[in-house]
Amino acid sequence: MQGTGTTGVQQEPDLSVDIAGVRLSNPVLTASGTFGSGLEYSEFVDLNQLGAVTTKGVSLVPWEGNPTPRVTEVYGGMLNAIGLQNPGIEVFVQRDLQFLEAYDTRVIVNVCGHTLEEYLGVVERLQDEKRVDLLEINVSCPNVRKGGMAFGTNPAMLEKITREIKAVAKQPVIMKLTPNVTSIAELARAAEAGGADGISLINTITGMKIDVERQQFVLANRTGGMSGPAIHPIAVRMVWEAANAVKIPVIGMGGVSTAEDALEMMLAGASAVAVGAANFHDPETTIQVIDGIRDYAVRHHLGSIREIIGAVRDR
Amino acid sequence: MKKLQQMLVLNNEVLTPGVYSMELAYPAGQEPVDIRPGQFVGVYCRDGSRLLPRPISICSWNYAEDEERSGGNGGGVRSLRLVYRTAGAGTRELAGLHAGEQVRVLGILGNGYDLSLLEGKRVLLMAGGIGAPPMLGLARECSRRKAAVTAVLGYRSVPLFLKEEFEQYGQVIIATDDGSAGVHGTVLDGAAMLESGAADAGKTARTSVTGSRAEEQSGTKEYEPEGQADAPCDVICACGPLPMLRSVKGLAEKWKVPCYISMEEHMACGVGACLGCVVKTAHKDAHSQVNNARICTEGPVFNAAEIVF
């Protein structure tokens, strides 16, 4: 790693990072689906301090989502099968984007669909929305029967949908990848080949919980996506594999709850890091992670936090 | 108001096996101005392997000065009382907290009961099992607002918890699944007592409030049905397991009285962000644009007519 033992008096370290030409004031974002559109957590967190807010997945029309129970706790994490309930793109633009107008942070809009046409419809609707800095395309949700992960597990399909979305999108396009594949590197390369401006990973890992007393599935959907601190080492490994497979920037996520977790992701090759389920354990997690990254940069005499991106070495 | 604070455990004691009562004090300067019965808090575990806050309804609370509020000018809430059942590792951890320890608490969360709809009315409270705690705070606030409170409390078996405390605020009818105390059966069987045996008492009470009720009727909300002539109450409030709430809604429809119910569901964030704890609603919810309301935010208290069981 560079940066240790550099000369000169330590200035306030530069925490800004660049994702597909978009400058973020720091590398800490929220993970889609764990933060609404920021409103619910704005009572706990000054959204202006975040590198970006990634909004809950939005589709062309309102989606009902799955039956309940939709969430359950597991050791070191949780399972969810929300099923991408959302109010649809029109209400999202009028209400949620409008709300975010008041904040000086970047906005990443997570886009979902059952069909390619639905994804394209949302992307097209957002073309002229100036508040949107980046698009994150959800081709990795394990909890919807059509679309979602079905698009994100087949490299040829992923490359095609990426190319079609890029043809319509006016903002840079980040493809959000699922960990529920044999080779994440192959999927990362497919997204890059399709023209993606970046990739984000990991979405949740498909899991299951059974109520042994009732001998029933706990979740109505039977399976759910696992998130939380327990999945973090898996996410770090996949971020490292993906970052080494492509040249486009990587946004790392999966079980990040401390600055150390976020720094691991960056050393593995992530240009930015998202905090997800940890928001549920402590709504102030994002701010603690930013503070911890700043402390680390000072302690390691980094002029810029960008110095550590992908800097992990063999012993 | 959603806040996150460390609260001081004042006491944490067993009421009956597996049911605990814990009083938590707010740090100076962080007291909420007021609480509505039916609201809840999220209590975090210390063990980081348990990620999610435990949603626990507020049983009752104490104001900063130990005196009745004067004209709504309370000095703020000093402490909360939570009555909870140990259901898993998380609540067992809470049960192990001692006076003097700190616990991280999210909230006040949720909407609570609209007391203006209950003031001066004959209010029937129906609680099943661990649904009783929030009804106690509601009984107290109803009684302060000149409501005639009747509580039907359902338990699996003896020993009973909170019964004596309910008796401070009105008539109490007990129902147990095994018949070990009160009526042998559910809260519905308990409420049936009001229809038959206690009907005379009900009619007497009704006569005394008819005047004020008629006056209020002109300005009441449109969804409040006109009570059936011999209904033993003007309004029902209930908290308990889903099948019980479904039956209570049916009873309210039969009596043609409004019914407000406190719902529960597996919950994650507690603040309305994750959409984990939704309930099917009759109308499209303004937030979701679909027939799903968030129990943690639009609820946990709903007009029963709005809930699709």
XYZ file of C-alpha atoms in Angstrom:
624
model
C 0.000 0.000 0.000
C 1.179 3.469 -0.776
C 0.676 6.444 1.392
C 2.322 5.267 4.581
C 5.219 7.456 5.469
C 4.543 10.180 2.924
C 6.139 13.503 3.604
C 4.723 16.755 4.727
C 2.187 17.927 7.252
C -1.092 16.009 7.098
C -3.839 18.000 5.433
C -7.486 17.084 5.741
C -7.442 13.926 3.584
C -9.259 13.967 0.280
C -12.076 11.440 0.625
C -13.631 12.111 -2.754
C -13.897 9.343 -5.311
C -14.948 9.151 -8.938
C -17.560 6.768 -10.326
C -17.926 6.904 -14.112
C -17.056 10.600 -14.195
C -19.299 11.489 -11.246
C -17.402 12.922 -8.306
C -18.620 11.791 -4.865
C -17.539 13.775 -1.793
C -16.694 10.518 -0.052
C -16.935 6.815 -0.921
C -19.856 5.946 1.371
C -23.294 5.317 -0.117
C -26.481 3.672 1.002
C -27.470 0.320 -0.467
C -30.686 0.203 -2.424
C -33.740 -0.947 -0.476
C -32.288 -0.274 2.951
C -32.718 3.482 3.026
C -35.962 4.251 1.198
C -35.253 7.443 -0.706
C -33.548 8.976 2.286
C -36.643 10.543 3.854
C -37.097 7.955 6.594
C -33.483 8.187 7.696
C -33.105 11.944 7.282
C -34.178 12.271 10.925
C -31.056 10.355 11.956
C -28.498 11.175 9.282
C -27.515 14.420 7.579
C -27.909 13.244 3.991
C -25.541 16.009 2.856
C -22.701 14.075 4.434
C -23.226 10.948 2.327
C -21.273 10.251 -0.849
C -24.564 9.265 -2.444
C -28.045 8.063 -1.638
C -29.058 4.995 -3.609
C -32.823 4.834 -3.753
C -35.122 1.841 -3.383
C -35.687 -0.032 -6.670
C -38.256 1.679 -8.854
C -40.278 0.167 -11.692
C -42.474 1.550 -14.437
C -45.735 0.999 -12.537
C -46.430 0.415 -8.815
C -45.477 -3.046 -7.572
C -47.275 -4.809 -4.713
C -44.290 -6.869 -3.590
C -44.523 -10.241 -1.862
C -46.867 -11.493 0.861
C -45.706 -11.249 4.501
C -43.692 -12.328 6.409
C -41.125 -10.603 4.224
C -38.232 -10.284 6.653
C -36.620 -12.330 9.386
C -33.456 -12.142 11.381
C -30.766 -14.803 11.065
C -27.433 -15.136 12.847
C -25.381 -12.096 11.940
C -27.864 -10.827 9.425
C -31.338 -11.047 7.990
C -33.332 -12.497 5.138
C -35.672 -10.367 3.090
C -38.161 -11.108 0.372
C -39.803 -7.712 -0.027
C -40.315 -8.322 -3.728
C -39.443 -4.783 -4.796
C -42.643 -3.128 -3.653
C -42.483 0.430 -4.955
C -44.826 3.247 -5.954
C -43.783 3.352 -9.609
C -41.627 5.824 -11.497
C -44.100 8.728 -11.660
C -44.641 9.015 -7.924
C -40.946 8.387 -7.414
C -40.012 11.309 -9.641
C -42.629 13.654 -8.211
C -42.082 12.812 -4.564
C -38.789 11.078 -3.889
C -36.569 12.909 -6.374
C -38.248 16.138 -5.324
C -37.380 15.406 -1.698
C -33.744 14.823 -2.636
C -33.564 18.210 -4.394
C -32.941 19.776 -1.001
C -29.737 17.816 -0.383
C -26.199 18.203 -1.576
C -25.427 14.556 -2.227
C -25.287 12.361 -5.289
C -28.376 10.381 -6.229
C -28.165 6.867 -7.617
C -31.521 5.552 -8.780
C -31.960 1.793 -8.612
C -34.080 0.571 -11.539
C -36.005 -2.711 -11.692
C -38.328 -4.383 -14.161
C -40.022 -7.655 -15.082
C -39.105 -7.274 -18.738
C -36.448 -5.460 -20.731
C -39.116 -3.018 -21.915
C -39.973 -2.094 -18.329
C -36.344 -1.363 -17.491
C -36.051 0.749 -20.629
C -39.256 2.600 -19.786
C -37.903 3.676 -16.408
C -34.502 4.627 -17.813
C -36.171 6.672 -20.545
C -38.419 8.442 -18.030
C -35.329 9.463 -16.053
C -33.391 10.768 -19.058
C -34.037 14.425 -18.317
C -34.222 14.240 -14.527
C -31.295 16.377 -13.534
C -31.329 15.159 -9.931
C -30.291 11.682 -11.057
C -26.499 11.315 -11.140
C -26.196 7.594 -11.784
C -28.451 4.675 -12.636
C -28.055 1.356 -10.901
C -29.751 -1.444 -12.804
C -31.090 -4.190 -10.571
C -30.469 -7.413 -12.474
C -29.913 -9.269 -9.251
C -32.999 -9.300 -7.043
C -33.569 -12.894 -5.886
C -37.148 -12.240 -4.780
C -39.093 -11.583 -7.953
C -40.149 -14.359 -10.281
C -39.696 -12.460 -13.525
C -36.839 -10.090 -14.254
C -34.447 -9.339 -11.436
C -31.897 -12.067 -11.013
C -33.073 -13.905 -14.120
C -31.338 -11.212 -16.192
C -28.237 -11.173 -14.081
C -27.136 -14.794 -13.993
C -26.691 -15.358 -17.736
C -23.691 -13.508 -19.206
C -25.151 -13.200 -22.719
C -28.445 -11.880 -21.341
C -26.637 -9.469 -19.034
C -24.518 -8.107 -21.857
C -27.603 -7.613 -24.032
C -29.677 -5.832 -21.405
C -26.702 -3.636 -20.507
C -26.246 -2.643 -24.148
C -29.936 -1.853 -24.610
C -30.071 0.234 -21.452
C -26.909 2.104 -22.393
C -28.506 3.022 -25.698
C -31.340 4.799 -23.876
C -29.704 6.083 -20.682
C -28.431 9.620 -20.346
C -26.796 9.005 -16.967
C -23.908 6.585 -16.410
C -25.120 3.013 -15.901
C -24.036 0.782 -13.031
C -25.094 -2.866 -13.304
C -25.837 -4.408 -9.905
C -24.720 -8.022 -9.826
C -25.900 -11.030 -7.903
C -23.581 -13.270 -5.902
C -25.756 -16.276 -6.738
C -23.543 -17.312 -9.669
C -20.585 -19.612 -10.204
C -18.248 -16.989 -11.640
C -18.755 -13.354 -10.697
C -15.800 -12.424 -12.934
C -17.646 -13.736 -15.967
C -20.728 -11.636 -15.167
C -18.595 -8.579 -14.447
C -16.939 -8.942 -17.860
C -20.331 -9.357 -19.528
C -21.552 -6.093 -18.026
C -18.366 -4.339 -19.149
C -18.697 -5.810 -22.641
C -22.252 -4.466 -22.797
C -20.940 -0.989 -22.131
C -21.654 -0.604 -18.404
C -19.981 2.407 -16.802
C -19.561 0.489 -13.564
C -20.747 -2.491 -11.570
C -22.004 -2.830 -8.027
C -22.023 -5.960 -5.910
C -23.082 -7.962 -4.092
C -26.837 -8.123 -3.953
C -28.187 -10.521 -1.325
C -27.331 -14.209 -1.165
C -30.345 -16.484 -1.499
C -31.156 -18.152 1.806
C -33.913 -19.906 3.710
C -35.126 -20.121 7.279
C -37.457 -22.743 8.693
C -39.546 -22.440 11.857
C -38.907 -25.823 13.444
C -41.777 -25.622 15.943
C -44.346 -24.930 13.238
C -42.417 -26.895 10.606
C -43.036 -24.037 8.181
C -40.997 -21.666 6.050
C -40.560 -18.453 7.983
C -40.861 -16.262 4.876
C -44.010 -16.402 2.777
C -41.733 -16.428 -0.273
C -39.912 -19.463 1.198
C -36.522 -18.056 0.192
C -35.115 -14.622 0.845
C -31.955 -12.665 0.219
C -29.462 -12.721 3.048
C -27.672 -9.544 4.057
C -25.864 -8.315 7.136
C -22.412 -8.625 8.681
C -22.281 -12.415 8.224
C -22.051 -12.131 4.413
C -19.246 -9.557 4.436
C -16.276 -11.892 3.749
C -18.128 -13.383 0.771
C -18.759 -9.893 -0.571
C -15.106 -8.880 -0.140
C -13.991 -11.957 -2.085
C -16.444 -11.246 -4.906
C -15.568 -7.552 -5.092
C -11.921 -8.552 -5.409
C -12.673 -11.095 -8.155
C -14.874 -8.672 -10.063
C -12.501 -5.729 -9.707
C -9.693 -7.845 -11.105
C -11.801 -8.892 -14.064
C -12.805 -5.434 -15.354
C -11.476 -1.907 -15.826
C -14.735 -0.110 -14.997
C -15.263 1.096 -11.400
C -16.760 -1.228 -8.805
C -19.089 -0.249 -5.980
C -18.691 -2.715 -3.127
C -21.455 -3.749 -0.755
C -22.463 -6.667 1.390
C -22.422 -6.679 5.178
C -20.591 -3.384 5.598
C -21.172 -2.095 9.114
C -17.857 -0.517 10.101
C -15.153 1.613 8.493
C -12.894 -1.432 8.563
C -15.440 -3.360 6.478
C -15.603 -0.487 3.973
C -11.807 -0.198 3.789
C -11.544 -3.933 3.080
C -13.851 -3.428 0.120
C -11.771 -0.533 -1.178
C -8.498 -2.411 -0.778
C -10.149 -5.265 -2.691
C -10.857 -2.857 -5.536
C -14.056 -0.962 -4.801
C -14.108 2.743 -5.660
C -17.063 3.290 -3.333
C -18.867 1.277 -0.698
C -22.529 0.995 0.239
C -23.997 0.429 3.703
C -27.140 -1.716 3.687
C -28.660 -3.824 6.447
C -26.380 -2.148 9.006
C -28.650 0.894 8.738
C -31.285 -1.220 10.496
C -28.923 -2.002 13.368
C -27.816 1.586 13.707
C -29.297 4.366 11.570
C -26.101 6.374 12.052
C -23.822 3.690 10.562
C -23.048 5.603 7.345
C -21.709 8.594 9.272
C -19.620 6.355 11.547
C -18.146 4.652 8.483
C -17.248 7.994 6.875
C -15.619 9.201 10.103
C -13.688 5.962 10.407
C -12.426 6.177 6.836
C -11.261 9.742 7.472
C -9.425 8.639 10.629
C -7.788 5.833 8.674
C -6.672 8.206 5.944
C -5.105 10.476 8.549
C -3.462 7.586 10.384
C -2.029 6.206 7.146
C -1.010 9.644 5.869
C -3.094 9.325 2.725
C -3.401 12.407 0.573
C -6.420 10.809 -1.051
C -8.486 7.791 -0.109
C -8.266 6.819 -3.786
C -4.726 5.623 -3.075
C -6.016 2.459 -1.418
C -8.439 1.348 -4.145
C -7.329 -2.134 -5.157
C -4.135 -1.822 -3.128
C -4.322 -5.160 -1.335
C -1.144 -7.256 -1.689
C -0.043 -10.789 -0.925
C 1.753 -11.266 2.354
C -40.538 11.968 16.365
C -37.950 9.293 15.723
C -34.927 9.364 17.923
C -32.128 7.058 18.840
C -30.979 7.141 22.445
C -29.302 5.237 25.209
C -31.824 4.680 27.969
C -31.203 3.760 31.573
C -32.828 0.606 32.910
C -34.647 1.630 36.100
C -36.040 -1.832 36.769
C -36.654 -5.081 34.900
C -38.715 -7.675 36.692
C -40.678 -10.851 36.046
C -44.457 -10.455 36.092
C -45.293 -14.065 35.308
C -42.995 -16.747 33.881
C -41.656 -15.411 30.569
C -43.331 -12.003 30.870
C -41.219 -9.063 32.012
C -41.809 -5.438 32.891
C -38.963 -3.019 32.226
C -38.881 0.690 32.932
C -36.465 2.809 30.902
C -35.513 6.410 31.655
C -34.722 8.999 29.016
C -31.451 10.872 29.204
C -31.923 14.472 30.375
C -32.879 16.702 27.486
C -34.024 13.862 25.220
C -37.472 13.275 26.649
C -40.247 13.112 24.054
C -43.006 15.640 24.587
C -45.759 13.062 24.548
C -46.677 9.524 23.618
C -49.849 8.019 22.235
C -50.911 4.594 23.435
C -50.234 2.032 20.738
C -46.878 3.515 19.772
C -43.771 1.397 20.135
C -40.002 1.484 20.373
C -37.248 -0.618 18.814
C -34.905 -2.050 21.403
C -31.456 -3.098 20.167
C -29.511 -6.047 21.441
C -25.903 -5.619 22.473
C -24.911 -8.809 20.720
C -24.110 -7.661 17.196
C -25.165 -11.009 15.741
C -28.704 -9.850 16.428
C -29.055 -7.159 13.828
C -32.592 -5.894 14.114
C -34.293 -3.766 16.747
C -36.969 -5.625 18.740
C -40.277 -3.816 18.239
C -41.948 -3.594 21.650
C -45.136 -1.685 22.337
C -45.149 0.939 25.041
C -47.222 -0.259 27.979
C -47.284 3.045 29.838
C -45.101 6.011 30.624
C -44.414 8.570 33.295
C -44.231 12.286 32.789
C -41.360 14.384 34.017
C -43.273 15.577 37.013
C -45.178 12.895 38.850
C -48.452 14.611 38.422
C -51.291 14.721 36.009
C -50.676 16.769 32.933
C -52.234 20.169 33.204
C -54.038 21.132 30.045
C -51.688 19.098 27.874
C -48.658 21.011 29.156
C -46.679 18.026 30.317
C -43.050 18.512 31.129
C -42.179 15.725 28.714
C -42.013 11.984 29.178
C -39.511 10.852 31.775
C -39.651 7.094 31.400
C -41.238 4.257 29.462
C -42.585 0.997 30.726
C -42.284 -1.975 28.389
C -43.987 -5.269 29.152
C -42.687 -8.020 26.894
C -42.610 -11.767 26.537
C -39.347 -13.626 25.985
C -39.722 -15.226 22.585
C -36.140 -15.781 21.452
C -32.519 -14.987 22.120
C -33.024 -11.238 21.703
C -35.812 -10.826 24.220
C -33.968 -13.215 26.565
C -31.017 -10.828 26.374
C -33.344 -7.959 27.320
C -34.712 -9.998 30.207
C -31.166 -10.263 31.551
C -30.664 -6.486 31.787
C -30.285 -5.099 35.305
C -31.209 -1.763 36.811
C -28.447 0.737 36.108
C -27.526 -0.725 32.704
C -28.000 1.115 29.421
C -29.932 -0.042 26.392
C -30.103 1.510 22.924
C -33.648 2.419 21.925
C -35.070 3.579 18.587
C -38.223 5.631 18.684
C -40.946 6.615 19.616
C -42.250 4.820 16.501
C -45.628 4.404 14.811
C -48.896 6.263 15.049
C -50.814 5.105 18.143
C -54.513 5.426 18.975
C -56.346 8.649 18.199
C -57.657 9.516 21.655
C -59.999 12.183 20.313
C -62.083 9.345 18.843
C -62.397 7.687 22.256
C -62.994 10.648 24.571
C -66.197 10.324 26.606
C -67.150 7.088 24.836
C -67.910 3.607 26.152
C -64.635 2.018 25.074
C -64.206 -1.743 24.919
C -60.572 -2.809 25.047
C -59.842 -6.353 23.883
C -56.401 -7.813 24.399
C -55.022 -11.263 23.718
C -51.878 -12.461 25.483
C -48.965 -10.096 25.072
C -51.370 -7.711 23.313
C -52.409 -6.546 26.785
C -49.524 -4.147 27.575
C -50.353 -1.383 25.070
C -54.007 -1.620 26.093
C -53.063 -0.688 29.674
C -51.685 2.683 28.626
C -54.730 3.116 26.452
C -57.021 2.299 29.389
C -55.309 4.973 31.468
C -55.561 7.640 28.756
C -59.206 6.743 28.036
C -60.045 6.955 31.684
C -58.373 10.390 31.889
C -60.608 11.452 29.020
C -63.845 10.496 30.742
C -64.325 7.334 28.723
C -66.088 4.367 30.354
C -63.534 1.582 29.970
C -64.274 -2.120 29.831
C -61.336 -4.440 29.235
C -61.607 -8.023 28.054
C -58.257 -9.703 28.621
C -57.470 -13.092 27.143
C -54.727 -15.362 28.459
C -53.640 -18.928 27.835
C -53.806 -19.755 31.516
C -53.093 -18.488 35.003
C -51.037 -16.734 36.287
C -52.419 -13.546 34.762
C -50.398 -10.381 34.254
C -51.501 -6.715 34.443
C -55.071 -7.669 35.492
C -55.053 -5.640 38.732
C -53.623 -2.647 36.920
C -56.447 -2.700 34.382
C -58.941 -2.771 37.245
C -57.866 0.760 38.207
C -59.458 2.045 35.014
C -62.665 0.118 34.581
C -64.501 -3.184 34.440
C -62.284 -6.184 33.603
C -63.439 -9.459 32.097
C -60.952 -12.324 31.981
C -60.945 -15.176 29.482
C -58.517 -18.091 29.543
C -57.968 -20.779 26.934
C -57.942 -23.486 29.600
C -60.634 -22.066 31.862
C -58.219 -21.621 34.770
C -59.575 -18.111 35.354
C -62.616 -16.166 34.160
C -64.502 -17.259 31.083
C -63.337 -20.505 29.515
C -62.525 -19.406 25.990
C -61.238 -16.441 24.025
C -61.745 -12.696 24.340
C -64.705 -13.153 21.993
C -66.340 -15.395 24.588
C -65.458 -12.763 27.182
C -67.088 -10.020 25.132
C -70.196 -12.169 24.709
C -70.732 -11.689 28.457
C -71.415 -8.045 27.737
C -74.123 -8.914 25.245
C -76.067 -11.147 27.615
C -75.348 -10.986 31.364
C -73.987 -7.501 31.555
C -76.451 -6.011 29.091
C -78.381 -4.180 31.811
C -75.307 -2.399 33.047
C -74.433 -1.509 29.491
C -77.832 0.007 28.839
C -77.613 2.126 31.953
C -74.267 3.479 30.913
C -75.544 4.092 27.421
C -78.440 6.219 28.598
C -76.058 8.454 30.471
C -73.920 9.203 27.444
C -76.576 9.315 24.750
C -76.834 13.097 24.802
C -73.196 13.876 24.322
C -72.881 11.069 21.823
C -75.652 12.458 19.660
C -74.020 15.859 19.643
C -70.685 14.414 18.670
C -72.250 12.343 15.950
C -72.793 15.365 13.753
C -69.090 16.132 13.654
C -67.670 12.632 13.680
C -65.665 11.123 10.907
C -67.650 9.573 8.110
C -66.242 6.082 8.564
C -67.661 5.791 12.060
C -70.740 3.655 11.778
C -73.864 4.303 13.832
C -73.770 1.840 16.712
C -76.351 -0.914 16.847
C -79.052 0.094 19.341
C -78.092 -2.438 21.995
C -74.353 -2.546 21.352
C -72.585 -2.697 24.707
C -69.911 -0.193 23.658
C -69.372 2.763 21.339
C -65.969 1.717 20.069
C -63.593 -1.257 20.245
C -59.801 -1.110 20.488
C -57.921 -4.376 20.237
C -54.440 -5.826 20.248
C -53.533 -9.481 19.930
C -52.837 -12.277 17.484
C -54.129 -11.984 13.926
C -56.979 -14.547 14.181
C -58.256 -12.727 17.265
C -58.155 -9.350 15.504
C -60.052 -10.829 12.586
C -62.776 -12.032 14.961
C -62.842 -8.718 16.804
C -63.362 -6.929 13.510
C -66.306 -9.253 12.893
C -67.756 -8.420 16.307
C -67.435 -4.687 15.636
C -69.232 -5.153 12.322
C -72.015 -7.033 14.072
C -72.393 -4.305 16.702
C -71.882 -1.615 14.060
C -69.265 0.189 16.116
C -65.889 1.526 14.956
C -62.913 -0.671 15.700
C -59.239 0.209 15.928
C -56.684 -2.552 15.991
C -52.992 -2.743 16.658
C -51.207 -4.934 14.109
C -47.888 -6.713 14.264
C -45.624 -8.264 11.669
C -42.000 -9.292 11.269
C -40.225 -5.946 11.207
C -36.758 -4.864 10.129
C -35.963 -1.135 10.048
C -38.900 0.103 12.150
C -38.885 3.506 10.449
C -40.665 2.892 7.155
C -37.684 2.414 4.864
C -37.508 -1.310 4.187
C -41.188 -2.151 3.486
C -40.845 -5.398 5.419
C -43.845 -5.032 7.733
C -46.740 -4.239 5.451
C -50.397 -5.158 5.804
C -53.029 -5.480 3.080
C -55.385 -2.535 3.036
C -58.753 -1.855 1.457
C -57.589 1.367 -0.145
C -54.424 2.291 -1.958
C -51.944 3.642 0.513
C -50.596 7.103 -0.325
C -47.017 6.126 0.382
C -46.868 2.823 -1.480
C -49.445 3.492 -4.211
C -50.544 -0.118 -3.712
C -52.824 -1.762 -1.139
C -50.048 -2.153 1.408
C -49.569 0.053 4.441
C -46.450 -0.021 6.584
C -47.277 -1.273 10.066
C -44.285 0.567 11.553
C -45.252 3.909 10.062
C -48.889 4.157 8.950
C -49.680 1.769 11.838
C -49.427 -0.150 14.050
C -52.922 1.115 14.860
C -55.405 0.916 12.001
C -59.118 1.303 11.552
C -60.128 -2.372 11.276
C -62.369 -1.533 8.322
C -59.227 -0.589 6.409
C -57.458 -3.921 6.956
C -57.941 -6.831 4.586
C -57.458 -10.035 6.551
